[in-house]
XYZ file of N, CA and C in Angstrom:
558
model
N 0.748 -1.082 0.107
C 0.191 0.098 0.206
C 0.692 1.232 0.239
N 0.258 2.325 -0.891
C 1.390 3.343 -1.098
C 0.289 4.401 -0.181
N 0.902 5.142 0.551
C 0.111 6.113 0.879
C 0.291 7.720 0.517
N -0.477 8.600 0.057
C -0.438 9.811 -0.393
C -1.218 10.808 0.635
N -0.919 11.826 0.623
C -1.228 13.037 1.686
C -1.841 13.979 0.546
N -2.935 14.286 0.611
C -3.654 15.739 -0.592
C -3.948 16.578 0.409
N -3.748 17.881 0.010
C -4.545 19.175 0.541
C -5.229 20.165 -0.052
N -5.534 21.146 0.383
C -6.116 22.448 -0.192
C -5.231 23.409 0.544
N -4.873 24.370 -0.261
C -4.114 25.558 0.777
C -5.100 26.143 1.399
N -5.025 26.294 2.684
C -6.197 27.096 3.282
C -6.685 28.445 2.547
N -6.180 28.979 2.087
C -6.217 30.324 1.102
C -7.020 29.543 0.018
N -6.760 28.571 -0.199
C -7.772 27.906 -1.518
C -9.309 27.881 -0.877
N -8.821 27.466 0.236
C -10.755 27.179 1.125
C -11.338 28.655 1.217
N -10.411 29.381 2.118
C -10.991 30.339 2.294
C -11.592 31.468 0.602
N -10.886 31.160 -0.308
C -11.164 31.542 -1.351
C -12.304 31.160 -1.715
N -12.832 30.056 -1.934
C -14.040 29.229 -2.531
C -14.918 29.525 -1.759
N -14.777 29.867 -0.432
C -15.842 29.994 0.759
C -16.460 31.766 0.362
N -15.143 32.403 -0.060
C -15.736 33.938 -0.478
C -16.472 34.176 -1.449
N -16.447 33.120 -2.698
C -16.674 33.144 -3.688
C -18.055 32.713 -3.720
N -18.318 31.824 -2.952
C -19.736 31.600 -3.238
C -20.672 32.564 -3.119
N -21.795 31.983 -4.145
C -22.753 33.153 -4.501
C -21.962 34.059 -5.707
N -20.866 34.222 -5.833
C -20.499 34.937 -7.057
C -20.199 34.407 -8.195
N -19.880 34.897 -9.249
C -20.005 34.170 -10.401
C -18.454 34.916 -11.007
N -17.771 33.993 -12.026
C -16.916 34.584 -12.320
C -17.388 34.782 -13.628
N -16.604 36.425 -14.073
C -17.516 37.271 -15.189
C -15.909 36.785 -16.503
N -15.146 37.465 -15.482
C -13.468 36.828 -16.157
C -12.185 37.058 -14.687
N -10.836 36.912 -15.391
C -10.154 36.744 -14.164
C -10.154 37.835 -13.450
N -10.494 39.071 -13.965
C -9.900 40.575 -13.047
C -11.342 40.543 -12.287
N -12.469 39.983 -12.647
C -13.725 40.938 -12.107
C -14.876 40.008 -11.523
N -15.057 40.344 -10.526
C -16.283 38.905 -9.928
C -17.860 39.744 -9.763
N -18.540 39.584 -9.648
C -20.052 40.182 -9.289
C -20.960 39.405 -8.896
N -21.601 39.678 -7.342
C -22.582 38.512 -6.573
C -23.625 38.630 -7.511
N -23.940 37.203 -7.180
C -25.493 36.838 -7.665
C -25.289 35.924 -8.513
N -26.548 35.397 -9.176
C -26.479 34.225 -10.112
C -26.570 34.695 -11.484
N -25.716 33.855 -12.582
C -25.619 34.033 -13.616
C -27.161 33.954 -14.291
N -26.884 33.699 -15.975
C -28.284 33.990 -16.547
C -29.113 32.635 -16.549
N -28.602 31.757 -15.950
C -29.375 30.424 -15.898
C -29.261 30.070 -14.434
N -29.238 30.861 -13.372
C -29.377 30.794 -11.943
C -28.488 29.493 -11.074
N -27.488 29.761 -11.913
C -26.563 28.897 -11.188
C -25.263 29.479 -10.641
N -24.941 28.857 -9.193
C -23.828 29.391 -8.584
C -23.031 28.417 -8.474
N -21.754 29.277 -8.541
C -20.501 28.372 -8.295
C -20.453 27.193 -7.166
N -20.393 26.348 -7.441
C -19.865 25.272 -6.794
C -19.476 25.741 -4.596
N -19.909 25.119 -4.152
C -19.188 25.671 -2.588
C -18.244 24.714 -2.171
N -17.428 25.122 -1.601
C -16.063 24.241 -0.949
C -16.263 23.300 -0.560
N -17.402 22.955 0.143
C -18.059 21.422 0.412
C -17.956 20.695 -0.582
N -18.735 21.690 -1.658
C -19.198 20.489 -2.876
C -17.938 19.934 -3.669
N -17.108 20.963 -3.775
C -15.800 20.439 -4.238
C -14.877 19.353 -3.712
N -15.024 20.055 -2.410
C -14.203 18.757 -1.355
C -14.996 17.534 -1.616
N -16.440 17.462 -1.576
C -16.835 16.011 -1.650
C -15.965 15.382 -3.248
N -16.389 16.170 -4.123
C -16.132 15.362 -5.680
C -14.963 15.129 -5.506
N -13.784 15.791 -4.993
C -12.563 15.341 -4.893
C -12.318 14.304 -4.056
N -12.906 13.982 -2.678
C -12.985 12.668 -1.982
C -13.322 11.998 -2.941
N -14.630 11.623 -3.591
C -15.205 10.339 -4.368
C -13.993 10.258 -5.528
N -13.473 11.403 -5.563
C -12.563 10.837 -7.166
C -11.225 9.844 -6.453
N -10.672 10.351 -5.150
C -9.738 9.856 -4.859
C -10.103 8.294 -4.420
N -11.603 8.325 -3.834
C -11.912 7.125 -3.241
C -11.867 6.210 -4.306
N -12.407 6.238 -5.626
C -12.210 5.574 -6.941
C -10.545 4.955 -6.906
N -9.696 5.800 -6.998
C -8.255 5.445 -7.003
C -7.800 4.551 -5.911
N -8.401 4.592 -4.855
C -8.317 3.730 -3.766
C -8.377 2.334 -3.920
N -9.831 2.471 -4.291
C -10.482 1.193 -4.544
C -10.041 0.399 -5.939
N -9.273 1.002 -6.627
C -8.837 0.465 -7.815
C -7.407 0.074 -7.946
N -6.715 0.255 -7.145
C -5.211 -0.052 -6.889
C -4.973 0.463 -5.385
N -3.598 -0.579 -5.205
C -3.109 -0.376 -3.661
C -2.314 1.279 -3.333
N -3.317 2.348 -3.340
C -3.281 3.746 -2.365
C -3.901 4.060 -1.599
N -3.582 4.765 -0.673
C -4.325 5.166 -0.126
C -4.210 6.680 0.178
N -5.030 7.903 0.034
C -4.834 9.220 0.236
C -5.642 9.707 1.555
N -4.944 10.237 2.490
C -5.219 10.982 3.925
C -5.439 13.002 3.497
N -6.566 13.154 3.553
C -6.403 14.883 4.051
C -5.414 15.313 4.724
N -4.544 16.272 4.497
C -3.944 16.852 5.725
C -3.587 18.441 5.641
N -3.613 18.909 6.327
C -3.310 20.596 6.336
C -2.376 21.044 5.366
N -2.287 21.931 4.772
C -1.004 22.373 3.974
C 0.268 22.715 4.603
N 0.942 22.162 4.907
C 2.059 22.330 5.208
C 3.728 22.479 4.756
N 3.981 23.770 4.000
C 5.024 23.627 2.969
C 6.374 23.092 3.204
N 6.699 23.379 4.829
C 7.752 23.205 5.492
C 8.181 20.936 5.101
N 7.088 20.901 5.340
C 7.160 19.123 5.073
C 7.375 18.515 3.937
N 8.347 17.546 3.914
C 8.907 16.728 2.850
C 8.220 15.339 2.816
N 6.628 15.048 2.317
C 6.244 13.852 1.994
C 6.276 13.507 0.673
N 6.311 12.015 0.809
C 7.045 11.618 -0.967
C 6.352 12.541 -1.905
N 4.998 11.887 -1.599
C 3.894 12.321 -2.661
C 2.879 13.512 -1.538
N 2.340 14.402 -2.766
C 1.263 15.705 -1.720
C 0.336 16.201 -3.310
N -0.721 16.174 -2.922
C -1.617 16.771 -4.038
C -1.900 18.132 -3.194
N -1.853 18.910 -3.807
C -2.072 20.596 -3.885
C -3.107 21.021 -4.990
N -4.531 20.679 -4.529
C -5.447 21.135 -5.469
C -5.901 22.407 -5.065
N -5.895 23.260 -6.041
C -5.894 24.477 -5.821
C -6.781 25.538 -7.340
N -7.525 26.557 -7.138
C -8.392 27.078 -8.063
C -7.610 28.201 -7.847
N -6.986 28.784 -9.221
C -6.349 30.229 -9.205
C -6.247 30.642 -10.441
N -5.832 31.898 -10.676
C -6.101 32.303 -12.179
C -4.846 31.870 -13.099
N -5.484 30.668 -13.700
C -4.453 29.736 -14.563
C -3.516 30.639 -15.743
N -2.120 29.691 -15.874
C -1.435 30.600 -16.705
C -1.357 29.587 -18.112
N -1.922 28.642 -18.081
C -1.953 27.999 -19.071
C -2.862 28.554 -20.576
N -2.433 28.258 -21.527
C -3.256 29.334 -22.725
C -4.122 28.271 -23.450
N -5.093 28.734 -24.409
C -5.722 27.972 -24.763
C -7.071 27.628 -23.962
N -7.197 26.559 -24.390
C -8.493 25.681 -23.611
C -8.485 24.678 -22.274
N -6.815 24.695 -22.137
C -6.565 23.666 -20.827
C -7.317 24.458 -19.888
N -8.323 23.373 -18.862
C -8.920 23.985 -18.098
C -8.422 23.230 -16.770
N -7.455 22.513 -16.715
C -7.006 21.928 -15.412
C -5.431 21.102 -15.719
N -4.368 21.149 -14.560
C -3.098 20.595 -15.504
C -2.500 19.873 -14.143
N -1.914 18.879 -14.475
C -0.989 18.715 -13.296
C 0.428 18.810 -13.543
N 1.065 19.492 -12.649
C 2.423 19.775 -13.033
C 2.882 18.516 -11.603
N 4.375 18.440 -11.740
C 5.046 17.217 -10.625
C 6.520 18.072 -10.470
N 6.544 18.383 -9.101
C 7.635 18.877 -8.830
C 8.788 18.167 -8.088
N 9.481 18.548 -7.288
C 10.243 17.852 -6.641
C 9.891 17.265 -5.218
N 10.640 15.867 -5.214
C 10.565 14.796 -4.022
C 9.182 14.391 -4.472
N 8.602 14.227 -5.648
C 7.166 13.209 -5.802
C 6.121 14.051 -5.914
N 5.923 15.522 -5.571
C 5.200 16.269 -5.327
C 4.112 16.605 -6.607
N 2.744 16.491 -6.704
C 2.238 16.976 -7.519
C 1.286 17.780 -7.166
N 1.097 18.999 -8.450
C 0.114 20.013 -8.265
C -0.877 19.902 -9.095
N -2.036 20.376 -8.508
C -3.323 19.634 -9.819
C -3.823 21.291 -9.885
N -3.627 21.906 -10.752
C -4.688 23.064 -11.172
C -5.492 23.534 -11.751
N -6.886 24.114 -10.801
C -7.945 24.179 -12.057
C -8.151 25.330 -12.409
N -8.720 26.209 -13.215
C -8.801 27.417 -13.886
C -9.453 27.847 -13.181
N -9.547 29.099 -12.459
C -10.666 29.778 -11.734
C -11.614 30.825 -12.515
N -11.409 30.771 -13.576
C -12.250 31.211 -14.828
C -13.035 30.865 -15.589
N -13.017 29.231 -14.956
C -13.837 28.535 -15.503
C -15.044 28.368 -14.919
N -16.260 27.734 -15.439
C -17.608 27.816 -14.656
C -17.583 25.942 -14.202
N -17.287 25.767 -13.366
C -16.989 24.331 -12.839
C -18.608 23.943 -12.407
N -18.823 22.458 -12.396
C -20.335 21.982 -11.691
C -19.385 20.862 -11.041
N -20.573 20.325 -9.886
C -20.175 19.543 -9.542
C -21.521 18.350 -9.147
N -22.075 18.825 -10.225
C -23.307 17.746 -10.438
C -23.679 16.988 -11.091
N -22.700 16.423 -11.863
C -22.144 15.334 -12.691
C -22.804 16.000 -14.294
N -22.953 14.513 -15.105
C -23.427 15.008 -16.592
C -24.534 15.852 -16.586
N -25.665 15.402 -15.820
C -27.078 16.040 -16.238
C -27.276 17.593 -15.415
N -26.358 18.003 -14.620
C -26.297 19.243 -14.480
C -25.388 20.149 -15.741
N -24.319 19.432 -16.411
C -23.678 19.846 -17.191
C -24.587 20.234 -18.645
N -25.756 19.062 -18.780
C -26.162 19.041 -19.918
C -27.228 20.076 -19.650
N -27.901 20.938 -18.867
C -28.868 22.276 -18.332
C -28.118 23.141 -18.103
N -26.730 23.056 -17.963
C -25.891 24.486 -17.589
C -24.867 24.742 -18.724
N -25.417 25.757 -19.606
C -24.040 25.594 -20.884
C -22.845 26.219 -20.467
N -22.311 25.773 -21.019
C -20.833 26.365 -20.580
C -20.199 25.936 -19.597
N -20.659 25.094 -18.665
C -19.915 24.226 -17.202
C -19.542 23.208 -17.708
N -18.271 23.109 -16.625
C -17.612 21.957 -16.800
C -17.532 20.923 -15.659
N -17.762 19.869 -15.969
C -17.729 19.244 -14.698
C -16.721 18.303 -14.210
N -16.330 18.764 -12.991
C -15.159 18.682 -12.039
C -14.440 17.730 -11.794
N -15.749 16.503 -11.880
C -15.409 15.283 -11.531
C -14.319 14.605 -12.815
N -14.887 14.915 -14.013
C -14.443 14.345 -15.135
C -12.565 14.769 -15.120
N -12.453 16.336 -14.815
C -11.299 16.921 -14.731
C -10.380 16.692 -13.859
N -11.107 16.256 -12.132
C -10.126 15.738 -11.584
C -9.726 14.259 -11.327
N -10.789 13.415 -12.193
C -10.254 12.031 -12.523
C -9.290 11.840 -13.555
N -8.965 12.825 -14.528
C -8.131 12.952 -16.005
C -6.836 13.593 -14.792
N -7.007 14.130 -14.175
C -5.687 14.957 -13.438
C -4.636 14.125 -12.325
N -5.690 13.600 -11.987
C -4.983 12.663 -10.726
C -4.491 11.252 -11.356
N -5.085 11.216 -12.329
C -4.531 10.069 -13.238
C -3.388 10.435 -13.573
N -2.818 11.429 -13.864
C -1.476 11.907 -14.481
C -0.728 12.280 -13.159
N -1.314 12.137 -11.914
C -0.173 11.989 -11.100
C 0.129 11.205 -10.691
N -0.630 10.236 -10.594
C -0.323 8.802 -10.536
C 0.492 8.260 -11.618
N 0.514 8.842 -12.698
C 1.857 8.177 -13.455
C 1.009 7.628 -14.684
N -0.421 7.688 -14.659
C -1.044 7.330 -15.987
C -0.823 8.271 -17.479
N -1.185 7.945 -18.342
C -0.241 8.786 -19.684
C -1.973 8.649 -20.649
N -1.928 10.088 -21.790
C -3.341 10.331 -22.502
C -3.207 8.941 -22.952
N -4.640 8.526 -23.464
C -4.748 7.223 -23.959
C -5.995 7.817 -25.392
N -6.196 6.576 -26.138
C -6.849 6.837 -27.595
C -8.244 5.744 -26.903
N -8.746 6.107 -26.100
C -9.995 5.360 -25.278
C -10.815 6.136 -25.172
N -11.995 6.251 -25.801
C -13.273 7.171 -25.346
C -13.519 6.931 -24.044
N -13.667 5.881 -23.725
C -13.901 5.282 -22.088
C -13.253 5.899 -20.922
N -11.997 6.116 -21.399
C -10.931 6.110 -20.540
C -11.210 7.773 -19.469
N -10.730 7.781 -18.438
C -10.529 9.198 -17.670
C -9.279 9.824 -18.289
N -8.173 8.881 -19.107
C -7.372 9.800 -19.603
C -7.273 10.190 -21.051
N -8.785 10.149 -21.628
C -8.092 10.179 -23.204
C -7.773 11.612 -23.100
N -7.339 11.803 -24.531
C -6.699 13.259 -24.950
C -7.479 14.521 -24.377
N -8.469 14.615 -25.145
C -9.459 15.856 -24.326
C -10.775 15.394 -23.534
N -10.599 15.739 -22.403
C -11.626 15.016 -21.459
C -13.136 15.989 -21.522
N -13.039 17.102 -22.061
C -14.215 17.520 -22.619
C -14.525 17.701 -23.729
N -13.828 16.765 -24.909
C -14.630 16.428 -25.807
C -15.436 15.373 -25.685
N -15.281 14.450 -24.479
C -15.969 13.068 -24.909
C -17.261 13.544 -23.616
N -17.530 14.355 -23.405
C -18.965 14.641 -22.289
C -18.067 14.379 -20.797
N -19.205 13.598 -19.983
C -18.530 13.371 -18.456
C -18.436 12.160 -18.232
N -17.040 11.672 -17.695
C -16.168 10.372 -17.515
C -16.387 10.694 -16.100
N -17.176 10.028 -15.031
C -17.822 9.862 -14.345
C -16.766 8.380 -13.766
N -16.060 7.878 -13.904
C -15.501 6.657 -13.271
C -14.638 6.271 -13.996
N -13.202 5.550 -13.380
C -12.515 4.912 -14.224
C -12.892 3.475 -15.058
N -12.359 3.439 -16.061
C -12.571 1.929 -17.379
C -11.698 1.389 -16.602
N -12.128 0.070 -16.765
C -11.562 -1.118 -16.662
C -9.936 -1.299 -17.253
N -9.968 -0.765 -18.341
C -8.259 -0.862 -18.267
C -7.566 0.521 -17.946
N -8.173 1.536 -17.353
C -7.647 2.442 -16.277
C -7.257 2.069 -14.940
N -8.280 0.773 -14.720
C -7.715 0.016 -13.428
C -6.718 -0.936 -13.655
N -6.805 -1.263 -14.734
C -5.558 -2.397 -15.235
C -4.599 -1.290 -15.358
N -4.485 -0.572 -15.613
C -3.117 0.316 -15.851
C -2.305 0.902 -14.137
N -3.351 1.167 -13.652
C -3.178 1.338 -11.869
C -2.931 0.297 -11.251
N -3.161 -0.923 -11.359
C -2.920 -2.049 -11.006
C -1.283 -2.391 -11.455
N -0.813 -1.982 -12.861
C 0.215 -2.437 -13.195
C 1.034 -1.975 -12.424
N 1.017 -0.578 -11.975
C 2.137 0.632 -11.102
C 1.576 0.409 -10.157
N 0.618 -0.006 -9.356
C 0.767 0.497 -7.909
C 0.392 -0.988 -7.210
N -0.047 -2.037 -8.264
C -0.365 -3.107 -7.170
C -2.240 -3.060 -7.137
N -2.509 -4.154 -7.084
C -3.698 -4.530 -6.485
C -4.545 -3.781 -5.450
N -5.720 -3.470 -5.457
C -6.443 -2.679 -4.257
C -6.359 -4.005 -3.032
N -6.515 -3.547 -1.762
C -6.386 -4.817 -0.920
C -8.185 -5.277 -0.531
């Protein structure tokens, strides 16, 4: 069993809570209220619940375990997730990204100027311009665990997850790749 620690930076949680009820207009300006479709950004608790669910899927698929912890930059663990929402530096339509730092650390960044939803495919279907957080979190955590892009429409590791709708669970081939890399779940 390989143990990993994941966390939000506390500033990220505070920022998410402060933004509840606010709609991103662009990366420089925000206004209070609902958008034209009556939607509000997901709460910090809803985001955390989605991320916990994503990590649980990986725990059930292979021999890894994730523990939520407080952000402590001075600690040197073998592997950490730093899931943050921020003004993203990526160009084009990159909505989320996994980067690897030193010591086996990974940072997963979700753009904060994107309309994320935590309600799955039905919410995305009725919320134009929204992106499913679960789909992208599955994809980026897959990268953090060493999975690469594949040309399989049902895989969380498909090249462009946004082109394939909502992928809410690991495919059988995703699980097989994880077992090859990390061992079978207990």
